[in-house]
Amino acid sequence: MKWGLFVPLASILLFTIAATAQEVRNEVSVQGTGFFTKDSNGNGISRTTTKTGGLEVGYRYHINRWLSAEANYGFDRNTQKYFLKCGTIQNPV
């Protein structure tokens, strides 16, 4: 009976201590992104797109416990090619 009450209380205490120990003012994050689009055809026009990957970088500053400021920047290179009966048009987006 005592172990049935001790284990949950010890777990709550342990997680509370771990959560308060992780107060950090600055955070930096790096993430990968990807675009995987479908090709399309119709009315004599076909469109092909490249499958591409990119990068996103973020920064967060904690002003206090309940307020933060955050900035993110992401970059992907996505290319679209349109094929007409008379030739090819390339449109980098």
PDB file of C-alpha atoms in Angstrom:
ATOM      1  CA  MET A   1       0.000   0.000   0.000  1.00  0.00           C
ATOM      2  CA  LYS A   2       2.827   2.404   0.845  1.00  0.00           C
ATOM      3  CA  TRP A   3       4.634   1.714  -2.468  1.00  0.00           C
ATOM      4  CA  GLY A   4       1.393   2.373  -4.367  1.00  0.00           C
ATOM      5  CA  LEU A   5       1.358   5.928  -2.970  1.00  0.00           C
ATOM      6  CA  PHE A   6       5.114   6.516  -2.862  1.00  0.00           C
ATOM      7  CA  VAL A   7       5.881   5.827  -6.537  1.00  0.00           C
ATOM      8  CA  PRO A   8       3.404   8.381  -8.008  1.00  0.00           C
ATOM      9  CA  LEU A   9       4.406  11.073  -5.504  1.00  0.00           C
ATOM     10  CA  ALA A  10       8.119  10.486  -6.135  1.00  0.00           C
ATOM     11  CA  SER A  11       7.516  10.646  -9.898  1.00  0.00           C
ATOM     12  CA  ILE A  12       5.644  13.955  -9.626  1.00  0.00           C
ATOM     13  CA  LEU A  13       8.400  15.406  -7.454  1.00  0.00           C
ATOM     14  CA  LEU A  14      11.106  14.226  -9.862  1.00  0.00           C
ATOM     15  CA  PHE A  15       9.354  15.691 -12.924  1.00  0.00           C
ATOM     16  CA  THR A  16       8.716  18.984 -11.119  1.00  0.00           C
ATOM     17  CA  ILE A  17      12.393  19.340 -10.224  1.00  0.00           C
ATOM     18  CA  ALA A  18      13.429  18.498 -13.799  1.00  0.00           C
ATOM     19  CA  ALA A  19      10.975  21.037 -15.246  1.00  0.00           C
ATOM     20  CA  THR A  20      12.165  23.905 -13.042  1.00  0.00           C
ATOM     21  CA  ALA A  21      15.806  23.072 -13.735  1.00  0.00           C
ATOM     22  CA  GLN A  22      15.309  23.708 -17.456  1.00  0.00           C
ATOM     23  CA  GLU A  23      14.637  27.442 -17.370  1.00  0.00           C
ATOM     24  CA  VAL A  24      16.657  28.740 -20.307  1.00  0.00           C
ATOM     25  CA  ARG A  25      16.445  32.297 -21.685  1.00  0.00           C
ATOM     26  CA  ASN A  26      17.566  31.502 -25.264  1.00  0.00           C
ATOM     27  CA  GLU A  27      16.629  28.682 -27.636  1.00  0.00           C
ATOM     28  CA  VAL A  28      17.907  27.985 -31.135  1.00  0.00           C
ATOM     29  CA  SER A  29      16.247  25.419 -33.397  1.00  0.00           C
ATOM     30  CA  VAL A  30      17.133  23.934 -36.784  1.00  0.00           C
ATOM     31  CA  GLN A  31      14.609  21.942 -38.811  1.00  0.00           C
ATOM     32  CA  GLY A  32      14.481  20.340 -42.222  1.00  0.00           C
ATOM     33  CA  THR A  33      11.602  20.921 -44.625  1.00  0.00           C
ATOM     34  CA  GLY A  34      10.486  19.324 -47.862  1.00  0.00           C
ATOM     35  CA  PHE A  35       8.096  19.921 -50.762  1.00  0.00           C
ATOM     36  CA  PHE A  36       6.754  16.874 -52.560  1.00  0.00           C
ATOM     37  CA  THR A  37       4.221  17.982 -55.152  1.00  0.00           C
ATOM     38  CA  LYS A  38       2.423  16.134 -57.931  1.00  0.00           C
ATOM     39  CA  ASP A  39       2.956  16.664 -61.645  1.00  0.00           C
ATOM     40  CA  SER A  40      -0.093  17.651 -63.693  1.00  0.00           C
ATOM     41  CA  ASN A  41      -1.219  17.412 -67.316  1.00  0.00           C
ATOM     42  CA  GLY A  42      -4.127  19.013 -69.149  1.00  0.00           C
ATOM     43  CA  ASN A  43      -5.139  21.048 -72.228  1.00  0.00           C
ATOM     44  CA  GLY A  44      -1.838  20.348 -73.983  1.00  0.00           C
ATOM     45  CA  ILE A  45       0.200  21.696 -71.055  1.00  0.00           C
ATOM     46  CA  SER A  46       2.152  19.549 -68.645  1.00  0.00           C
ATOM     47  CA  ARG A  47       3.698  20.861 -65.455  1.00  0.00           C
ATOM     48  CA  THR A  48       6.507  19.131 -63.594  1.00  0.00           C
ATOM     49  CA  THR A  49       7.872  20.210 -60.273  1.00  0.00           C
ATOM     50  CA  THR A  50      11.037  19.304 -58.438  1.00  0.00           C
ATOM     51  CA  LYS A  51      10.950  17.540 -55.133  1.00  0.00           C
ATOM     52  CA  THR A  52      13.080  19.706 -52.901  1.00  0.00           C
ATOM     53  CA  GLY A  53      14.317  19.988 -49.348  1.00  0.00           C
ATOM     54  CA  GLY A  54      15.084  23.049 -47.321  1.00  0.00           C
ATOM     55  CA  LEU A  55      16.125  24.431 -43.994  1.00  0.00           C
ATOM     56  CA  GLU A  56      14.369  26.385 -41.258  1.00  0.00           C
ATOM     57  CA  VAL A  57      16.220  28.167 -38.443  1.00  0.00           C
ATOM     58  CA  GLY A  58      14.506  29.626 -35.394  1.00  0.00           C
ATOM     59  CA  TYR A  59      15.430  31.693 -32.343  1.00  0.00           C
ATOM     60  CA  ARG A  60      13.341  32.187 -29.202  1.00  0.00           C
ATOM     61  CA  TYR A  61      14.039  34.523 -26.290  1.00  0.00           C
ATOM     62  CA  HIS A  62      12.099  34.018 -23.051  1.00  0.00           C
ATOM     63  CA  ILE A  63      11.337  37.415 -21.523  1.00  0.00           C
ATOM     64  CA  ASN A  64       9.806  35.852 -18.427  1.00  0.00           C
ATOM     65  CA  ARG A  65       7.993  32.596 -17.545  1.00  0.00           C
ATOM     66  CA  TRP A  66       4.888  33.341 -19.620  1.00  0.00           C
ATOM     67  CA  LEU A  67       6.130  35.651 -22.410  1.00  0.00           C
ATOM     68  CA  SER A  68       8.564  34.925 -25.270  1.00  0.00           C
ATOM     69  CA  ALA A  69       9.641  36.502 -28.551  1.00  0.00           C
ATOM     70  CA  GLU A  70      10.360  34.233 -31.518  1.00  0.00           C
ATOM     71  CA  ALA A  71      11.813  34.647 -35.031  1.00  0.00           C
ATOM     72  CA  ASN A  72      12.000  32.002 -37.767  1.00  0.00           C
ATOM     73  CA  TYR A  73      13.520  31.883 -41.245  1.00  0.00           C
ATOM     74  CA  GLY A  74      13.050  29.147 -43.813  1.00  0.00           C
ATOM     75  CA  PHE A  75      14.459  28.561 -47.283  1.00  0.00           C
ATOM     76  CA  ASP A  76      13.424  26.124 -50.021  1.00  0.00           C
ATOM     77  CA  ARG A  77      14.304  26.048 -53.687  1.00  0.00           C
ATOM     78  CA  ASN A  78      11.268  24.983 -55.702  1.00  0.00           C
ATOM     79  CA  THR A  79      11.355  24.856 -59.516  1.00  0.00           C
ATOM     80  CA  GLN A  80       8.383  24.449 -61.827  1.00  0.00           C
ATOM     81  CA  LYS A  81       8.631  23.626 -65.532  1.00  0.00           C
ATOM     82  CA  TYR A  82       5.757  24.066 -67.962  1.00  0.00           C
ATOM     83  CA  PHE A  83       5.852  22.079 -71.207  1.00  0.00           C
ATOM     84  CA  LEU A  84       3.792  23.454 -74.092  1.00  0.00           C
ATOM     85  CA  LYS A  85       3.444  22.065 -77.588  1.00  0.00           C
ATOM     86  CA  CYS A  86       5.708  24.854 -78.847  1.00  0.00           C
ATOM     87  CA  GLY A  87       8.475  24.627 -76.186  1.00  0.00           C
ATOM     88  CA  THR A  88       9.431  24.776 -72.524  1.00  0.00           C
ATOM     89  CA  ILE A  89       8.872  27.586 -70.031  1.00  0.00           C
ATOM     90  CA  GLN A  90      10.792  27.454 -66.771  1.00  0.00           C
ATOM     91  CA  ASN A  91       9.471  29.405 -63.772  1.00  0.00           C
ATOM     92  CA  PRO A  92      11.610  29.306 -60.610  1.00  0.00           C
ATOM     93  CA  VAL A  93       9.442  30.027 -57.591  1.00  0.00           C
TER      94      VAL A  93
END
